[in-house]
Each structure stands twice: as structure tokens, then as C-alpha cells.
Amino acid sequence: MRHSRRVGVAMAALGLLALLGGCDRAPAASQALNATVDARAAVRVSSVRNSAGEEQIRFPGIVRPKERVSPAFLHAGVLRERLVERGQRVEKGEPLARLHNPALEPALAGAEGRVRELDAHLARLGRDVERARTLRERNLVAQEELDRLLSEREATVQAREQAVASRDDARAQVDEMTLRAPFAADVADLFVEAGDFVAAGEPVLALSGVDGVEVAIRVPVMLGARLNAGLPAQVSPTLHEGRFQGRISSVGRAGSALVPVVVELDPDTRLAPGESVQVSLSVAMRSLLQVPLSAVQDPGGHAPYVLALTDDETVRRVPVAPGRLADGWVTISAPLSHGDRVVVAGQGRLQQGDSVRVLP
């Protein structure tokens, strides 16, 4: 019996000692666990990169004929007849319209009459000179008479040359009373009807050439300064599928904030004048820094910034000026360098100088 009691007391004592030992180890284990937990904020980062050397930029444009003209008469008058209709195909040199001017045809008739008169006078003087030479050889007429006839004939020759020039000018003006097509074209529009008075230089109709088409676009001034003739371009119709190759044929000067640019298309395209298209240009861009859009804090505010990391994983706040956005990346102007790390997730309550933990 006594032996059983002694065993029980021994067992109880051992249990108490074990309990006390466990209580002593619990704080030590807790302290070890706390020592292994990183209390720093966890973030994800991305590297600052340089923008691409070229950028595809699209502009709306309208297809138009390469050759376009609105013919006009050089003189005023009444439109006697119009020889074409809207939409008609005409060939080079084909008459389009005729003008009536009562002053031009009489002027031509008078100039032609003056030339005929001088021709007759020259023929008579020629006979008189030959007769005077014959008589002079026989000493039957004075030398002064022969010299006078020669001088008169020379003056008449000069007068005839002036009369011929006047006749040609009058004939050209009469020819200008018939308007002719300067190249093969379609009649795009008509502005004057037969019987209407037409002022000098007033367009009578509009012609659209059939030899190729081009696209006219307008680009910002800063972009226009980086474009030049010969650069390739791609043209895509707005209302149907297709993609056509072209090249810039001319770059104008800005009359306002936009620069006119003409894109010449390769032959054998299926684009019609007046069709709406999109023109894609590969433009060489100045290398700029880019960061993911998610890295920019307060992008629409007055003081946008990014959180950059130092080598020891410390946060520093860097003000930025956002620029163009493309494919989730935004160009920035900031005191950063290519390869610098910026926080893209986990910004939360981070402040200047906070130490962070970078997630893989």
C-alpha cells in the first residue's frame, strides 16, 4: 500500500515538472517565431524602360485623285454651250465648253486683215526695189531713190512682224474661248449652265483625273517636322477590308496647328476618290522613359508621382509628368533612369523612406 502511494506521488511530481518546463519553453518558441516574420510591406515592382524607336500613328484621311483641276476661261463672256455632262469620261484635249465674247473674234479678223495688207505692200515694194536697181544700173535713177525704197521695205517687214504677233495673240485668245481637258479625267461637277455669264477665272466645272489616287491627311506640327517625302505608309479603308501600301509624296507647311501631308498610293489599288481611310505612319520617336500605368499615382491630379526603390529596398517618392499612353505603358518625364525599379502593386500606405519587401 505504501509502495503504491509512493509511486503515485512520484508520478504527480513528474507531471508537474513537465508542465512547468512546457510553460518555460512557450515564450521562447513564440519569440523565435516572431523573429522569423518580416513586418515590411510587400510590393511588386517593374523596371523603367525606354520607349520604342518607332511608333505607329494613325490619321483619318480622304482618297482623292492625283490630278484635279477646275478649268476656267481667261476672258469674261457668256457660256455659249457646254459639251459634257456630270460623270462623263473625257480624254486629253477634248473640248468641254465654249464661250461667246463679241470683242475677241472681230479683233482676230482685224489682225488678220492687217497682216494681209502688209503682205501686199511688201510684194509691191519688192517689185519697186527690183525696178529701181535695174534703173540704177543704167544710171536712170538716183541712188537716194533706191535707198528710200530699201528703207521703206525694211520698215514694212518690221511692221508685218508686229502684225503677225498681234494676229497670233488674237487667235490664241479666240482659241481660249473653247475650254479643253488638260488630261484624261471624269467630270466631277458642273458649276455653270449654258447662257450664264462667266467671269474671267471663274471655274466652269471640276475634273478628276483617272491616273492614280492619293490620300490627304493633316498631322500636328511637331510630328510634321519629322516626316519627309518617301517614308512608307499603310492605308486601310474605313468601310471595308483591305490594306494598301503607299508613301509620303509631299509634306506642306503648317497654316495653323496642322501640317498637310499627301500620301501617294501604289498603282492598281481598289480605292475610289472620296473614300474614307485610315493612314498608318511609322514615325521615328525620340527615346523617352516609360513606366507601367499602374505605377503612376494620382495620374489625373496636379502632382502625379511614382514610388521608386533604392538599392536597400527603401521607398522614395519621385514626381513625374505623364505623357502618351500605349499598351498599358505611359511615357514620363522624371529624374529616373532606364532600369530603375518602381512600385506597381502594394503602394497602399507607403511613405517616403519606408522599407519594403519585393515579391517575386
Coordinates of C-alpha atoms in Angstrom, one line a residue:
M1 CA 0.0 0.0 0.0
R2 CA 2.8 2.4 1.0
H3 CA 4.6 1.4 -2.2
S4 CA 1.6 2.4 -4.3
R5 CA 1.4 5.8 -2.7
R6 CA 5.0 6.4 -3.3
V7 CA 4.6 5.6 -7.0
G8 CA 1.6 7.9 -7.3
V9 CA 3.4 10.8 -5.6
A10 CA 6.4 10.3 -7.9
M11 CA 4.1 10.3 -11.0
A12 CA 2.4 13.5 -9.9
A13 CA 5.7 15.2 -9.3
L14 CA 7.0 14.3 -12.7
G15 CA 3.8 15.6 -14.4
L16 CA 4.1 18.9 -12.5
L17 CA 7.8 19.3 -13.6
A18 CA 6.8 18.6 -17.2
L19 CA 4.1 21.2 -17.1
L20 CA 6.4 23.8 -15.6
G21 CA 9.0 23.0 -18.3
G22 CA 6.4 23.4 -21.1
C23 CA 5.4 26.8 -19.7
D24 CA 9.0 27.9 -19.8
R25 CA 9.5 26.9 -23.4
A26 CA 6.3 28.5 -24.9
P27 CA 7.5 32.1 -24.6
A28 CA 10.9 31.1 -26.2
A29 CA 9.1 29.4 -29.2
S30 CA 6.9 32.5 -29.6
Q31 CA 9.8 34.8 -29.6
A32 CA 11.6 32.6 -32.2
L33 CA 8.5 32.7 -34.5
N34 CA 8.3 36.4 -34.3
A35 CA 11.9 36.8 -35.1
T36 CA 11.4 35.0 -38.5
V37 CA 8.3 37.1 -39.6
D38 CA 9.1 40.1 -41.9
A39 CA 6.9 43.0 -40.9
R40 CA 7.8 45.1 -44.0
A41 CA 5.1 45.9 -46.6
A42 CA 5.1 43.5 -49.6
V43 CA 5.2 45.1 -53.1
R44 CA 5.6 44.2 -56.7
V45 CA 7.9 46.3 -58.9
S46 CA 8.7 46.8 -62.6
S47 CA 11.7 48.3 -64.3
V48 CA 11.7 51.7 -66.1
R49 CA 12.2 51.2 -69.8
N50 CA 13.0 53.3 -72.9
S51 CA 10.2 53.8 -75.5
A52 CA 10.5 52.1 -78.9
G53 CA 12.4 53.9 -81.6
E54 CA 9.4 53.9 -83.9
E55 CA 5.7 54.3 -83.3
Q56 CA 2.7 53.6 -85.4
I57 CA 0.4 56.5 -85.5
R58 CA -3.0 56.6 -87.4
F59 CA -4.7 59.5 -89.0
P60 CA -8.0 59.8 -90.8
G61 CA -7.9 60.8 -94.5
I62 CA -9.9 61.1 -97.7
V63 CA -8.9 59.5 -101.0
R64 CA -8.7 61.9 -103.9
P65 CA -7.4 61.8 -107.5
K66 CA -3.8 62.7 -108.0
E67 CA -4.8 65.1 -110.8
R68 CA -7.5 67.6 -110.1
V69 CA -8.5 70.8 -111.8
S70 CA -11.3 73.3 -112.1
P71 CA -10.8 74.8 -115.6
A72 CA -11.8 78.4 -116.2
F73 CA -11.8 80.9 -119.2
L74 CA -9.2 83.6 -119.4
H75 CA -11.8 86.1 -120.5
A76 CA -15.3 87.0 -119.4
G77 CA -18.3 86.2 -121.6
V78 CA -21.4 84.2 -121.9
L79 CA -21.2 80.4 -121.9
R80 CA -22.3 79.5 -125.4
E81 CA -22.5 75.7 -124.9
R82 CA -21.4 73.1 -122.5
L83 CA -20.2 69.9 -124.3
V84 CA -20.0 67.4 -121.3
E85 CA -22.3 66.1 -118.6
R86 CA -21.6 65.3 -114.9
G87 CA -19.8 61.9 -114.6
Q88 CA -18.7 61.8 -118.2
R89 CA -15.2 60.4 -119.1
V90 CA -13.2 62.8 -121.2
E91 CA -9.8 62.4 -122.9
K92 CA -6.9 64.9 -123.0
G93 CA -7.6 67.8 -125.4
E94 CA -11.3 67.1 -125.7
P95 CA -13.5 70.3 -125.8
L96 CA -15.6 70.9 -122.7
A97 CA -17.3 74.2 -123.2
R98 CA -17.4 77.2 -125.5
L99 CA -17.6 80.9 -124.6
H100 CA -19.0 83.8 -126.5
N101 CA -17.2 87.2 -126.3
P102 CA -18.2 89.7 -129.0
A103 CA -14.9 91.6 -128.8
L104 CA -12.4 88.7 -129.5
E105 CA -13.4 87.4 -132.9
P106 CA -13.6 90.9 -134.5
A107 CA -10.1 91.6 -133.1
L108 CA -8.8 88.5 -134.7
A109 CA -10.4 89.4 -138.1
G110 CA -8.8 92.9 -137.9
A111 CA -5.4 91.4 -137.1
E112 CA -5.5 89.0 -140.0
G113 CA -6.6 91.8 -142.3
R114 CA -3.6 93.9 -141.2
V115 CA -1.2 91.1 -142.0
R116 CA -2.7 90.6 -145.5
E117 CA -2.4 94.4 -146.1
L118 CA 1.3 94.4 -145.1
D119 CA 1.9 91.3 -147.2
A120 CA 0.5 93.1 -150.3
H121 CA 2.5 96.2 -149.5
L122 CA 5.7 94.2 -149.2
A123 CA 5.1 92.5 -152.5
R124 CA 4.7 95.9 -154.2
L125 CA 7.8 97.3 -152.5
G126 CA 9.7 94.2 -153.6
R127 CA 8.9 94.9 -157.3
D128 CA 9.7 98.6 -156.8
V129 CA 13.1 97.8 -155.4
E130 CA 14.0 95.4 -158.2
R131 CA 12.9 98.0 -160.8
A132 CA 14.9 100.8 -159.1
R133 CA 18.0 98.6 -159.0
T134 CA 17.7 97.9 -162.8
L135 CA 17.3 101.6 -163.4
R136 CA 20.2 102.4 -161.2
E137 CA 22.4 100.1 -163.1
R138 CA 21.6 102.1 -166.2
N139 CA 22.1 105.3 -164.2
L140 CA 18.5 106.3 -164.9
V141 CA 17.6 106.8 -161.2
A142 CA 19.4 108.4 -158.3
Q143 CA 20.9 106.2 -155.5
E144 CA 18.8 108.1 -153.0
E145 CA 15.6 106.7 -154.5
L146 CA 16.9 103.1 -154.3
D147 CA 17.9 103.7 -150.6
R148 CA 14.5 105.1 -149.8
L149 CA 12.7 102.1 -151.2
L150 CA 15.0 99.7 -149.3
S151 CA 14.3 101.6 -146.1
E152 CA 10.6 101.5 -146.6
R153 CA 10.7 97.8 -147.3
E154 CA 12.7 97.1 -144.1
A155 CA 10.2 99.2 -142.1
T156 CA 7.3 97.3 -143.6
V157 CA 8.9 94.0 -142.8
Q158 CA 9.2 95.0 -139.1
A159 CA 5.6 96.2 -139.2
R160 CA 4.5 92.9 -140.6
E161 CA 6.3 91.0 -137.8
Q162 CA 4.4 93.1 -135.2
A163 CA 1.1 92.5 -137.1
V164 CA 1.8 88.7 -137.1
A165 CA 2.4 88.8 -133.3
S166 CA -0.9 90.6 -132.8
R167 CA -2.7 88.2 -135.0
D168 CA -1.3 85.2 -133.2
D169 CA -2.3 86.7 -129.8
A170 CA -5.8 87.4 -131.1
R171 CA -6.0 83.8 -132.4
A172 CA -4.8 82.4 -129.1
Q173 CA -7.5 84.4 -127.3
V174 CA -10.2 83.1 -129.6
D175 CA -8.9 79.6 -129.1
E176 CA -9.2 80.1 -125.3
M177 CA -12.9 80.6 -125.8
T178 CA -13.0 76.8 -126.2
L179 CA -12.2 75.0 -122.9
R180 CA -10.4 71.7 -123.3
A181 CA -9.5 68.9 -120.9
P182 CA -5.8 69.1 -119.8
F183 CA -5.7 65.3 -119.1
A184 CA -7.9 62.2 -119.2
A185 CA -10.4 62.7 -116.4
D186 CA -14.0 62.2 -115.2
V187 CA -16.3 65.3 -115.0
A188 CA -16.8 65.5 -111.2
D189 CA -19.1 68.5 -111.1
L190 CA -20.6 71.3 -113.2
F191 CA -20.8 75.0 -111.9
V192 CA -22.1 76.9 -114.9
E193 CA -25.0 76.3 -117.3
A194 CA -25.2 77.4 -121.0
G195 CA -26.3 81.1 -121.2
D196 CA -24.8 82.1 -117.8
F197 CA -22.3 84.9 -117.7
V198 CA -18.9 83.7 -116.8
A199 CA -16.3 86.0 -115.2
A200 CA -12.6 85.7 -116.1
G201 CA -11.0 82.9 -114.0
E202 CA -14.4 81.6 -112.7
P203 CA -14.4 77.7 -112.6
V204 CA -16.8 76.2 -115.1
L205 CA -16.6 72.6 -114.0
A206 CA -14.4 70.2 -111.9
L207 CA -12.3 67.3 -113.4
S208 CA -10.9 64.3 -111.5
G209 CA -8.0 62.6 -113.2
V210 CA -8.1 58.9 -113.8
D211 CA -4.4 58.3 -113.5
G212 CA -4.0 57.2 -109.8
V213 CA -5.2 58.4 -106.4
E214 CA -3.7 59.8 -103.2
V215 CA -4.7 60.4 -99.7
A216 CA -4.6 63.8 -97.9
I217 CA -4.1 63.9 -94.1
R218 CA -3.2 66.6 -91.6
V219 CA -0.8 66.0 -88.7
P220 CA 0.4 68.0 -85.7
V221 CA 3.2 70.5 -86.3
M222 CA 5.7 68.6 -84.1
L223 CA 5.1 65.4 -86.0
G224 CA 5.2 67.0 -89.4
A225 CA 8.8 68.2 -88.7
R226 CA 9.8 64.5 -88.5
L227 CA 8.2 63.5 -91.8
N228 CA 9.7 63.7 -95.2
A229 CA 8.9 62.5 -98.8
G230 CA 9.5 58.8 -99.4
L231 CA 8.5 57.5 -96.0
P232 CA 6.2 54.4 -96.2
A233 CA 2.6 54.4 -95.2
Q234 CA -0.2 51.9 -94.9
V235 CA -3.8 52.9 -95.9
S236 CA -6.8 50.9 -94.6
P237 CA -10.4 51.6 -95.8
T238 CA -12.9 52.5 -93.1
L239 CA -15.9 50.7 -94.6
H240 CA -14.4 47.5 -95.9
E241 CA -11.4 45.2 -95.5
G242 CA -8.1 45.8 -97.2
R243 CA -4.6 47.3 -96.7
F244 CA -2.7 49.2 -99.3
Q245 CA 0.9 50.3 -99.4
G246 CA 1.8 53.9 -100.1
R247 CA 4.5 56.6 -99.4
I248 CA 4.5 60.2 -98.5
S249 CA 4.9 62.3 -101.6
S250 CA 4.9 65.8 -100.0
V251 CA 4.8 67.5 -96.6
G252 CA 3.5 71.0 -96.5
R253 CA 3.9 73.8 -94.1
A254 CA 1.5 74.5 -91.2
G255 CA -1.0 77.2 -91.8
S256 CA -2.4 76.7 -88.3
A257 CA -1.7 73.9 -85.9
L258 CA -1.8 71.1 -88.5
V259 CA 0.5 70.3 -91.4
P260 CA -0.9 68.9 -94.7
V261 CA 0.6 65.6 -95.8
V262 CA -0.1 63.8 -99.1
V263 CA 0.3 60.0 -99.3
E264 CA 0.7 58.6 -102.8
L265 CA -0.7 55.1 -103.3
D266 CA 0.8 52.3 -105.4
P267 CA -1.0 51.8 -108.7
D268 CA -3.7 49.2 -109.1
T269 CA -5.5 50.0 -105.8
R270 CA -9.2 49.5 -105.3
L271 CA -9.8 52.7 -103.5
A272 CA -12.2 55.3 -105.1
P273 CA -12.0 59.1 -104.8
G274 CA -13.9 60.4 -101.8
E275 CA -13.5 57.2 -99.8
S276 CA -12.7 57.5 -96.1
V277 CA -9.5 55.7 -94.9
Q278 CA -7.1 55.4 -92.0
V279 CA -3.4 56.1 -92.7
S280 CA -0.7 54.5 -90.5
L281 CA 2.7 56.1 -90.4
S282 CA 5.8 54.6 -88.8
V283 CA 7.3 57.6 -87.1
A284 CA 10.8 57.8 -85.6
M285 CA 10.2 58.9 -82.0
R286 CA 12.7 60.4 -79.5
S287 CA 13.6 57.9 -76.9
L288 CA 11.6 58.5 -73.7
L289 CA 11.2 56.8 -70.4
Q290 CA 8.2 54.5 -69.9
V291 CA 6.6 53.0 -66.7
P292 CA 3.5 50.9 -66.3
L293 CA 0.4 53.0 -65.9
S294 CA -0.2 51.2 -62.6
A295 CA 3.0 52.8 -61.2
V296 CA 1.7 56.3 -61.6
Q297 CA -0.2 57.6 -58.6
D298 CA -2.7 60.4 -58.9
P299 CA -2.3 60.4 -62.8
G300 CA -5.2 62.8 -63.3
G301 CA -4.2 65.2 -60.4
H302 CA -1.9 68.1 -60.2
A303 CA 1.0 66.3 -58.7
P304 CA 1.4 62.8 -60.2
Y305 CA 4.3 60.7 -58.9
V306 CA 5.8 57.2 -58.7
L307 CA 7.3 55.3 -55.8
A308 CA 10.9 54.2 -56.8
L309 CA 13.1 51.8 -54.8
T310 CA 16.6 52.3 -53.8
D311 CA 19.2 49.6 -53.6
D312 CA 18.3 48.9 -50.0
E313 CA 14.6 48.5 -50.8
T314 CA 13.7 51.9 -49.4
V315 CA 10.8 53.9 -51.0
R316 CA 11.5 57.3 -52.5
R317 CA 8.7 59.5 -54.0
V318 CA 9.6 60.8 -57.5
P319 CA 7.3 63.4 -59.2
V320 CA 6.6 62.7 -62.9
A321 CA 5.0 64.3 -65.9
P322 CA 2.9 61.6 -67.7
G323 CA 2.8 61.7 -71.5
R324 CA 1.5 59.3 -74.2
L325 CA -0.2 56.1 -73.1
A326 CA 0.2 53.0 -75.3
D327 CA -0.4 49.3 -74.4
G328 CA -0.5 50.0 -70.6
W329 CA 2.8 51.9 -70.6
V330 CA 3.0 55.7 -70.2
T331 CA 5.9 57.9 -71.2
I332 CA 7.1 60.1 -68.4
S333 CA 9.5 63.0 -67.8
A334 CA 11.2 62.4 -64.4
P335 CA 14.6 62.1 -62.7
L336 CA 14.8 58.4 -63.3
S337 CA 17.0 56.2 -65.4
H338 CA 16.5 53.1 -67.5
G339 CA 16.3 50.0 -65.3
D340 CA 15.2 51.8 -62.1
R341 CA 12.6 50.0 -60.1
V342 CA 9.1 51.4 -59.5
V343 CA 6.3 50.0 -57.4
V344 CA 3.3 48.8 -59.4
A345 CA 1.3 47.0 -56.7
G346 CA 1.1 47.4 -53.0
Q347 CA 1.6 51.1 -52.8
G348 CA -1.1 51.3 -50.2
R349 CA 0.1 53.5 -47.3
L350 CA 3.7 53.6 -48.3
Q351 CA 5.5 56.8 -47.4
Q352 CA 8.9 58.3 -48.3
G353 CA 11.6 56.3 -46.6
D354 CA 9.6 53.2 -45.9
S355 CA 11.4 49.9 -46.2
V356 CA 9.6 47.3 -48.3
R357 CA 9.8 43.6 -49.2
V358 CA 9.8 42.9 -53.0
L359 CA 7.7 39.9 -54.1
P360 CA 9.0 37.8 -56.9

